[in-house]
GROMACS .gro file of C-alpha atoms in nm:
model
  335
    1UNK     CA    1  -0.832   2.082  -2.120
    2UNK     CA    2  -0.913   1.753  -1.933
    3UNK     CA    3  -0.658   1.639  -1.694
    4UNK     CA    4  -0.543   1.262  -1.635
    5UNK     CA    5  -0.661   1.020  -1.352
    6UNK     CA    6  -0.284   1.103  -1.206
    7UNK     CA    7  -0.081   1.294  -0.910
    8UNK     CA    8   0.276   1.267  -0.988
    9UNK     CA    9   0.610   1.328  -0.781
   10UNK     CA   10   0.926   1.472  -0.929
   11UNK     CA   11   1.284   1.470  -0.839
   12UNK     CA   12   1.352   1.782  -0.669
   13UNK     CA   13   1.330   2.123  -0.586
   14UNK     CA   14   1.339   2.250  -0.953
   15UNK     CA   15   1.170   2.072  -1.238
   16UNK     CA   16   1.383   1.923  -1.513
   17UNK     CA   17   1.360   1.993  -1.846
   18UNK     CA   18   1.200   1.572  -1.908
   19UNK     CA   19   0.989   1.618  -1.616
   20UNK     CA   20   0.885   1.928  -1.756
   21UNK     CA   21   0.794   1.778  -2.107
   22UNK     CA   22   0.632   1.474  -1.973
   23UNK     CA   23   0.373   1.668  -1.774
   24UNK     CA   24   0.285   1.903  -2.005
   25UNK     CA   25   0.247   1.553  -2.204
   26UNK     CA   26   0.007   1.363  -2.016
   27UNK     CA   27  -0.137   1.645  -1.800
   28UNK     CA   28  -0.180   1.482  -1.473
   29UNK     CA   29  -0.476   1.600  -1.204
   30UNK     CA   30  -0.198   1.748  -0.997
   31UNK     CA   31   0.140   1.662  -0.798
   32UNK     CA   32   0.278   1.553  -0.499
   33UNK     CA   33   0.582   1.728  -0.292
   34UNK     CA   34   0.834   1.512  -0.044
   35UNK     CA   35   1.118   1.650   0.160
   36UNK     CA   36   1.325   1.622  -0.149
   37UNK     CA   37   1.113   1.909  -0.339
   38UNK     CA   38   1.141   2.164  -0.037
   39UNK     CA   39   1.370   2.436  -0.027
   40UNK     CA   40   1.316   2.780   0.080
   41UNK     CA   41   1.016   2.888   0.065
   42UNK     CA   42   1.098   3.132  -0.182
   43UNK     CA   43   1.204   2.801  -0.420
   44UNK     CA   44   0.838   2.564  -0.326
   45UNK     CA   45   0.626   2.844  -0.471
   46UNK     CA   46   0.864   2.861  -0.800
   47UNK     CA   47   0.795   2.500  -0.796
   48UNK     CA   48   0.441   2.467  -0.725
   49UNK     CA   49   0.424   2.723  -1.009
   50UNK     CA   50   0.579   2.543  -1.225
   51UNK     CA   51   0.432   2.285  -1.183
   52UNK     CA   52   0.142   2.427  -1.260
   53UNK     CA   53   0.217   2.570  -1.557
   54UNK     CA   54   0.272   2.224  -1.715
   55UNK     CA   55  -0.052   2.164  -1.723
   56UNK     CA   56  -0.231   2.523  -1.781
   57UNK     CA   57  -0.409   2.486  -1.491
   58UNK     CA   58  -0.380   2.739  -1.184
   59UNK     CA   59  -0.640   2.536  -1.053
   60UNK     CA   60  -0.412   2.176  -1.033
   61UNK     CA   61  -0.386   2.076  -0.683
   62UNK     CA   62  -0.083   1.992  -0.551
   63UNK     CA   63  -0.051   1.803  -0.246
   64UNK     CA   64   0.187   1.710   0.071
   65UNK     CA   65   0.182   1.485   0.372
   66UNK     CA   66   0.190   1.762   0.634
   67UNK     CA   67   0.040   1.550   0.972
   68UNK     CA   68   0.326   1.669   1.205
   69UNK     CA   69   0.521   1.469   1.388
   70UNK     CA   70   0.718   1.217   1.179
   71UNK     CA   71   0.532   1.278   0.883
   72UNK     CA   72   0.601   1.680   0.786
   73UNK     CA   73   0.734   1.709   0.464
   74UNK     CA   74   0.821   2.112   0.556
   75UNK     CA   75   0.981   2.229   0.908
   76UNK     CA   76   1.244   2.398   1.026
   77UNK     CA   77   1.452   2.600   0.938
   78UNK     CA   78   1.152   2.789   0.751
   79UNK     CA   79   0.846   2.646   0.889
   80UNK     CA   80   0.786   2.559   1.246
   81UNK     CA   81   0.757   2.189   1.365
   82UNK     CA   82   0.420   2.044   1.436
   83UNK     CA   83   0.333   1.785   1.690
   84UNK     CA   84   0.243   1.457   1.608
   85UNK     CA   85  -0.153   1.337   1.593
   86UNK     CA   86  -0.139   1.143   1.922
   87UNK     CA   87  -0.044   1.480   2.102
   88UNK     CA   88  -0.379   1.583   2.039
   89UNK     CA   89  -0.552   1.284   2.158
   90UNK     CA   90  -0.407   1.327   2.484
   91UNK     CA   91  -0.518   1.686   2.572
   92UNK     CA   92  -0.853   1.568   2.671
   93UNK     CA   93  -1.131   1.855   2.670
   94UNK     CA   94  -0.884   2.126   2.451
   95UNK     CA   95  -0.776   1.834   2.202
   96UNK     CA   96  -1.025   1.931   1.917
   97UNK     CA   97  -0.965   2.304   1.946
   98UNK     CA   98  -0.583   2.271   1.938
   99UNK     CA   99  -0.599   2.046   1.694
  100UNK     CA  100  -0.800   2.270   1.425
  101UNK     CA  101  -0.608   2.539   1.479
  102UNK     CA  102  -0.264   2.350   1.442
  103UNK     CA  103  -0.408   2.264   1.107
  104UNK     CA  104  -0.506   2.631   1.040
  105UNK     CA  105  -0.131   2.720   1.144
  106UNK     CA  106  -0.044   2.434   0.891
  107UNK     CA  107  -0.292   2.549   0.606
  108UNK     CA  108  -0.124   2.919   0.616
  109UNK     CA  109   0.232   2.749   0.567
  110UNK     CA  110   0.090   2.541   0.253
  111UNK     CA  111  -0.121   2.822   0.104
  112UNK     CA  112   0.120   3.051   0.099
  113UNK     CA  113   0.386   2.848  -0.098
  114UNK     CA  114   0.137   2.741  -0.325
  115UNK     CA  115   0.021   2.393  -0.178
  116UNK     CA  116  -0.368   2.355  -0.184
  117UNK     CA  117  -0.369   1.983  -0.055
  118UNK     CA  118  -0.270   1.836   0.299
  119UNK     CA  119  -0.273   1.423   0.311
  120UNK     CA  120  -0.447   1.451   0.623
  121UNK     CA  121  -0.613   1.367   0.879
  122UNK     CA  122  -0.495   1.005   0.933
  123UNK     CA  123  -0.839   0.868   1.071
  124UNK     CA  124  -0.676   0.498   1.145
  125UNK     CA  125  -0.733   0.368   1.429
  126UNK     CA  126  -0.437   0.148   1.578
  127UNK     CA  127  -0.498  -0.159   1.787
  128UNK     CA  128  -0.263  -0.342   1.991
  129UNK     CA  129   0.016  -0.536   1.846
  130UNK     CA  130   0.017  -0.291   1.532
  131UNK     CA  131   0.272  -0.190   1.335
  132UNK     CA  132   0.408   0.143   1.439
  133UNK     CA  133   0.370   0.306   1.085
  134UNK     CA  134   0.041   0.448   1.248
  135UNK     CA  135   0.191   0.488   1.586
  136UNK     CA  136   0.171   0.815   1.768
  137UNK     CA  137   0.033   0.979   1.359
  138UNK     CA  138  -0.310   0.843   1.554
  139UNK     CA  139  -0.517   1.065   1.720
  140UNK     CA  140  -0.622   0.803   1.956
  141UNK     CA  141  -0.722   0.413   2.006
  142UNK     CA  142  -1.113   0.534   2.014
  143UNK     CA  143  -1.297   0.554   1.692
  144UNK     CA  144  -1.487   0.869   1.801
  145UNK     CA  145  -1.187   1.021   1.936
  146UNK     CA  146  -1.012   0.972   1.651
  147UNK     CA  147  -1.366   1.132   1.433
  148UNK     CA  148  -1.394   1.431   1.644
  149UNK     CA  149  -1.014   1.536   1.611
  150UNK     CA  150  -1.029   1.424   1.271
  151UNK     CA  151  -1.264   1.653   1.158
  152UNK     CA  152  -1.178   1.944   1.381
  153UNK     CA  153  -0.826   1.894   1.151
  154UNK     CA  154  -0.985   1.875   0.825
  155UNK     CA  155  -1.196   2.164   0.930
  156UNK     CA  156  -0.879   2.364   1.030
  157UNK     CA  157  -0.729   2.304   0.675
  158UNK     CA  158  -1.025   2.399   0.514
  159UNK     CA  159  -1.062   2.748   0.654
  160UNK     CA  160  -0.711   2.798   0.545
  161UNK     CA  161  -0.776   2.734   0.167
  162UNK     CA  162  -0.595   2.364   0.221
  163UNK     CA  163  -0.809   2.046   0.126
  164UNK     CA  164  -0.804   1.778   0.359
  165UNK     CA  165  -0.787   1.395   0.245
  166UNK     CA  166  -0.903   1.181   0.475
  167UNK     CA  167  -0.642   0.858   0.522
  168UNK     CA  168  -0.633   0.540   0.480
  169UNK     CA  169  -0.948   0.420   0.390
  170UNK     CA  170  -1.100   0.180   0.516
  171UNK     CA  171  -0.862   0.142   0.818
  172UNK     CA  172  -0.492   0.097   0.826
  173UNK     CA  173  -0.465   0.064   1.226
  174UNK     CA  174  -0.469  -0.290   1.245
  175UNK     CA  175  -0.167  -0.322   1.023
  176UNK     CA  176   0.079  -0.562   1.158
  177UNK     CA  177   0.347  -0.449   0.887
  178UNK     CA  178   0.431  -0.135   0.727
  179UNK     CA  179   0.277  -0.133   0.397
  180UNK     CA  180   0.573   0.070   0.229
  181UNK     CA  181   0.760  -0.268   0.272
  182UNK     CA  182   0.539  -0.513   0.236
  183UNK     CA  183   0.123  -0.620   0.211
  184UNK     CA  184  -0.054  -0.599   0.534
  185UNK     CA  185  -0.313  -0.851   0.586
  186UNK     CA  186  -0.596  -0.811   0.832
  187UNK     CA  187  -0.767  -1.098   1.019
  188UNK     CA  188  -1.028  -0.904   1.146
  189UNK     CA  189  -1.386  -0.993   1.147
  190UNK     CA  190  -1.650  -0.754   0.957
  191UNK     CA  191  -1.830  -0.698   1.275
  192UNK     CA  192  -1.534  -0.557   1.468
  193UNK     CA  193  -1.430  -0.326   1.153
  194UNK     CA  194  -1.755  -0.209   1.135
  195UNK     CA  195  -1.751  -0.097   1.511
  196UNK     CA  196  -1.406   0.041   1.499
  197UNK     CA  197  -1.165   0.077   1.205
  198UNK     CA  198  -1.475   0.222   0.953
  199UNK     CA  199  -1.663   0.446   1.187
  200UNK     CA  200  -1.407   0.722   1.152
  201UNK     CA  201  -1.469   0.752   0.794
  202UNK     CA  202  -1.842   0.681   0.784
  203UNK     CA  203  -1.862   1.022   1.050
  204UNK     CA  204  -1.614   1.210   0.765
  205UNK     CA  205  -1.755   1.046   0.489
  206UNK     CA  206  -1.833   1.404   0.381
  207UNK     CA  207  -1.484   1.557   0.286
  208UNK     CA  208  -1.402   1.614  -0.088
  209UNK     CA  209  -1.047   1.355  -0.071
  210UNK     CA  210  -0.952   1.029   0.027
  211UNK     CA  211  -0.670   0.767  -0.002
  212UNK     CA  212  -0.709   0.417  -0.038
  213UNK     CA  213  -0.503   0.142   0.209
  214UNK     CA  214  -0.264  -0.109   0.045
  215UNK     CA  215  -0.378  -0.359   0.297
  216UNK     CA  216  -0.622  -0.696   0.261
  217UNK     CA  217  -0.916  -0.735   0.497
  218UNK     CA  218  -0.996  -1.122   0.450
  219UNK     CA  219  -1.335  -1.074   0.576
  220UNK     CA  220  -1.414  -0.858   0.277
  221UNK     CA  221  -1.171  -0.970   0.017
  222UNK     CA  222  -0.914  -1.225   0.110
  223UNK     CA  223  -0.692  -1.168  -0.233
  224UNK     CA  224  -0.684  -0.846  -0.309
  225UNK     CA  225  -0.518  -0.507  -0.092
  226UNK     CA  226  -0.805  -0.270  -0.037
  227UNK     CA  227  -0.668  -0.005  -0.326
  228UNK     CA  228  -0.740  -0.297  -0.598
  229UNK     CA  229  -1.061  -0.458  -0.473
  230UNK     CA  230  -1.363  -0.356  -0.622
  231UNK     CA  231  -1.536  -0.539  -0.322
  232UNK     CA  232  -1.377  -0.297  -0.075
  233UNK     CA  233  -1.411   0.007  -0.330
  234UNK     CA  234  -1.753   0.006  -0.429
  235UNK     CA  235  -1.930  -0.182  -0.156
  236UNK     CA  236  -1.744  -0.038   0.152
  237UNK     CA  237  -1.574   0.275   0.042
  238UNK     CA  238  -1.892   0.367  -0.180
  239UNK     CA  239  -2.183   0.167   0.019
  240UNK     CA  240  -2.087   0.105   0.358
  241UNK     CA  241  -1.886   0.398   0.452
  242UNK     CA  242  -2.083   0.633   0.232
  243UNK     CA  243  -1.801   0.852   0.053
  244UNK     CA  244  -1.858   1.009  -0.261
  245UNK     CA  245  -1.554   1.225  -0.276
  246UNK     CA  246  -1.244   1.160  -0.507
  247UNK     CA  247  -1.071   0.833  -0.401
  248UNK     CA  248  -0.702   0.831  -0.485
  249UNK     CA  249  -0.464   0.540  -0.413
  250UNK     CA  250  -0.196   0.544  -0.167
  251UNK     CA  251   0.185   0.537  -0.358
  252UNK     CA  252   0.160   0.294  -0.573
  253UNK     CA  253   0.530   0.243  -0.578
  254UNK     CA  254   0.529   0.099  -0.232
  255UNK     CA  255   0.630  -0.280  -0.209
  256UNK     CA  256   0.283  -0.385  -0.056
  257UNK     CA  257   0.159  -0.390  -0.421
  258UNK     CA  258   0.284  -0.645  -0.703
  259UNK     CA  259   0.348  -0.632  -1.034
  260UNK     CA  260   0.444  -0.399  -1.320
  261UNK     CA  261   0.359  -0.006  -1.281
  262UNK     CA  262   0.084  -0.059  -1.541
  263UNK     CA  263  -0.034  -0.352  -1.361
  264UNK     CA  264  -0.076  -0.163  -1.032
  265UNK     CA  265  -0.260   0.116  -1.182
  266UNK     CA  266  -0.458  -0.059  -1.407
  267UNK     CA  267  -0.580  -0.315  -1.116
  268UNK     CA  268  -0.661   0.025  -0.931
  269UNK     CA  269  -0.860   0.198  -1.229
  270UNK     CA  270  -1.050  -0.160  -1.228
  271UNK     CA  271  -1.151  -0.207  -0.903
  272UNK     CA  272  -1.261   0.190  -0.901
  273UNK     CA  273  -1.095   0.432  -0.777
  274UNK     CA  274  -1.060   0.758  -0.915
  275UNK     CA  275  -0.718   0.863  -0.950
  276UNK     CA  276  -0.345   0.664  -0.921
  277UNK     CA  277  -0.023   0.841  -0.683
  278UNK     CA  278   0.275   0.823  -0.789
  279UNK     CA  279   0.497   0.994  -0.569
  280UNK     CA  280   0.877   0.897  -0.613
  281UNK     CA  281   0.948   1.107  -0.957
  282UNK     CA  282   1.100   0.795  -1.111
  283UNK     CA  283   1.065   0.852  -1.467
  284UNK     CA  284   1.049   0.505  -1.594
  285UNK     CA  285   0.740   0.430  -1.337
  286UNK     CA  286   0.573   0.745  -1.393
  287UNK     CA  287   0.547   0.646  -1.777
  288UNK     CA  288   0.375   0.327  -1.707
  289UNK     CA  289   0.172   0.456  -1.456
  290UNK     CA  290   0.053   0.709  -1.742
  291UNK     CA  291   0.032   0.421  -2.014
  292UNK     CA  292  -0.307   0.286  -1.801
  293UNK     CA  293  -0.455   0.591  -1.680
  294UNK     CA  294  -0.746   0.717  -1.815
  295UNK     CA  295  -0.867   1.133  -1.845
  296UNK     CA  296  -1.063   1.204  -1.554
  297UNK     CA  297  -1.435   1.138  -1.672
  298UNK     CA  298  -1.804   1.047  -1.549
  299UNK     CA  299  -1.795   1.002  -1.190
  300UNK     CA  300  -1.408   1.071  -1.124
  301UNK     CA  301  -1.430   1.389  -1.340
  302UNK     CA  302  -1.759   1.520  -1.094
  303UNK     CA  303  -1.578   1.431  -0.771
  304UNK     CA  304  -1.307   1.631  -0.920
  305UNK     CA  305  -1.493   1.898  -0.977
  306UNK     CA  306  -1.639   1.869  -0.662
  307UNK     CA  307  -1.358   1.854  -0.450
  308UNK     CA  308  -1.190   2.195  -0.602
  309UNK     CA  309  -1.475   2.360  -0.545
  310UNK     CA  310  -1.432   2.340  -0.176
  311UNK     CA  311  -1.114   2.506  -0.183
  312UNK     CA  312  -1.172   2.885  -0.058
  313UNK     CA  313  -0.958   3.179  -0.192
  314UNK     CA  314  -0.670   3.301  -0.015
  315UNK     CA  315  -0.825   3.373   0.326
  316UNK     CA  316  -0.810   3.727   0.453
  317UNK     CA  317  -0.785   3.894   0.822
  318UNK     CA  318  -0.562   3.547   0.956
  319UNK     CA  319  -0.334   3.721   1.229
  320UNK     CA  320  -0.085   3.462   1.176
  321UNK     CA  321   0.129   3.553   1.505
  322UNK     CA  322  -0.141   3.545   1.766
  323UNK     CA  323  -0.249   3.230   1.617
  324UNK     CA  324   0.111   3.084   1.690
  325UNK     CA  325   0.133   3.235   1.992
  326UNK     CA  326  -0.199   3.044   2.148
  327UNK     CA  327  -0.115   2.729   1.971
  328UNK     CA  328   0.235   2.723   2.129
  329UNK     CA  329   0.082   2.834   2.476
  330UNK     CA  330  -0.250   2.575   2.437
  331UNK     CA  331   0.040   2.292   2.425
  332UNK     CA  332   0.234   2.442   2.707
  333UNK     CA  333  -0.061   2.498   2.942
  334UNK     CA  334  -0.181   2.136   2.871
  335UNK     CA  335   0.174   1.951   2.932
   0.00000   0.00000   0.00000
């Protein structure tokens, strides 16, 4: 059964009966979870199971923004709280090490309820005068420092059976609004976000997931954001930076895009990227997100493909509680 350029949202922490028709309807890729889909642990895996079983896949990755820090969809009282990216950045010679194994730590939280997909790492890198969306979620204000801790997260994920997705290409950091509110536009020449805001992704260009920015860089296409620019898709996403892995848009229900639901996905689909997000579980959006999207095929059906293959199988021989322990005492000793 072929699945539908789509990751959805839905409402809560138990699907209802409509959501539950409409998926096994249009058969998206896979879901999204938010804060208002977590429970107990003992409720995410009924969901993430459920979820699943909309679409007859066991197989259909479902994803979460787990970075730590401000953005950690799951914490306590059931899962411990992570630190944010910039934490990381400031440990100096133990910052890649720590870092990896925070994201192992996070990949054993996900795997076990079921989540195979971690919207992370965030491989912006801010600038001065920024908005602080990015803020301390940024490993650092270098673009190798940012690469090396980067991967060393991605990496981390991956050995837990957790796909990373490498965010927001081709560079949010210089951002001087938050593009949940409104459409960031970048100034910046091509020469200065080729030495700073791409090299990131060009050194990760290798991992199986990444989401597009809702931003405009007028050097490279002064009308339209990033997510909807075929310039920016397929000659810097594809060409410059290299990445053949499955490109999904960030939300497309946040204000920095315009126009109807169909609109925004259909300007996506257009300009190339593989698959739309949806992520609020409104039901009227999710429809005419659904209307325009196509069943994964060609190129977006391989990178699919290619992408799931990465995952691993529920890793064995993880002592989860000396792995706490030396994360927790790798922070101390460093503050």
């Amino acid at each position: 059964m072929t699945a539908r350029a789509l990751i959805l949202g839905c409402s809560g922490t138990r699907l209802l009966p409509e959501e539950d028709a409409f998926f096994r309807d249009v058969r998206p890729w896979g879901f999204i979870l938010f804060k208002r889909n977590i429970g107990t642990p003992e409720e995410v895996r009924a969901l993430t199971d459920a979820l699943r079983d909309t679409v007859g896949r066991a197989d259909a990755p479902i994803l979460i923004d787990q970075e730590g820090g401000r953005v950690q969809r799951m914490g306590p009282p059931h899962w411990p709280k992570y630190p944010a990216g910039s934490r990381f950045g400031r440990l100096n010679g133990s910052g890649t090490a720590m870092a990896r194994l925070g994201a192992r730590l996070i990949a054993h939280d996900l795997r076990a309820v079921g989540i195979t997909v971690d919207c992370a790492p965030i491989l912006d890198v801010p600038v001065e005068g920024s908005d602080a969306i990015i803020g301390d979620r940024a490993y650092g204000s270098h673009p190798d420092v940012v690469a090396a801790i980067g991967r060393a997260v991605a990496e981390g994920l991956m050995e837990g059976g957790v796909l990373p997705v490498i965010k927001h290409m081709p560079g949010h950091g210089r951002a001087a609004c938050d593009s949940h509110h409104a459409l960031p536009v970048v100034e910046a020449s091509r020469d200065s976000l080729e030495a700073s805001d791409f090299r990131p992704f060009v050194a990760l260009a290798d991992m199986p997931l990444a989401m597009s920015a809702h931003i405009v860089f007028t050097a490279l296409d002064p009308e339209r954001p990033a997510t909807q620019s075929p310039t920016v898709i397929r000659e810097i996403v594809r060409g410059r930076i290299g990445f053949d892995g499955l490109l999904m848009t960030d939300d497309l229900s946040m204000n920095a895009l315009r126009g109807s639901f169909r609109e925004r996905a259909e300007a996506s689909f257009a300009a190339g990227v593989d698959a739309v997000l949806h992520c609020n579980g409104a039901m009227d959006e999710m429809r005419a997100v659904a209307e325009a999207a196509p069943l994964l095929s060609g190129d977006a059906l391989r990178r699919a493909a290619a992408a799931l293959a990465r995952l691993r199988p529920d890793p064995e021989g993880f002592d989860l509680a000396e792995a706490r322990a030396r994360f927790e005492e790798g922070l101390a000793a460093a503050a």
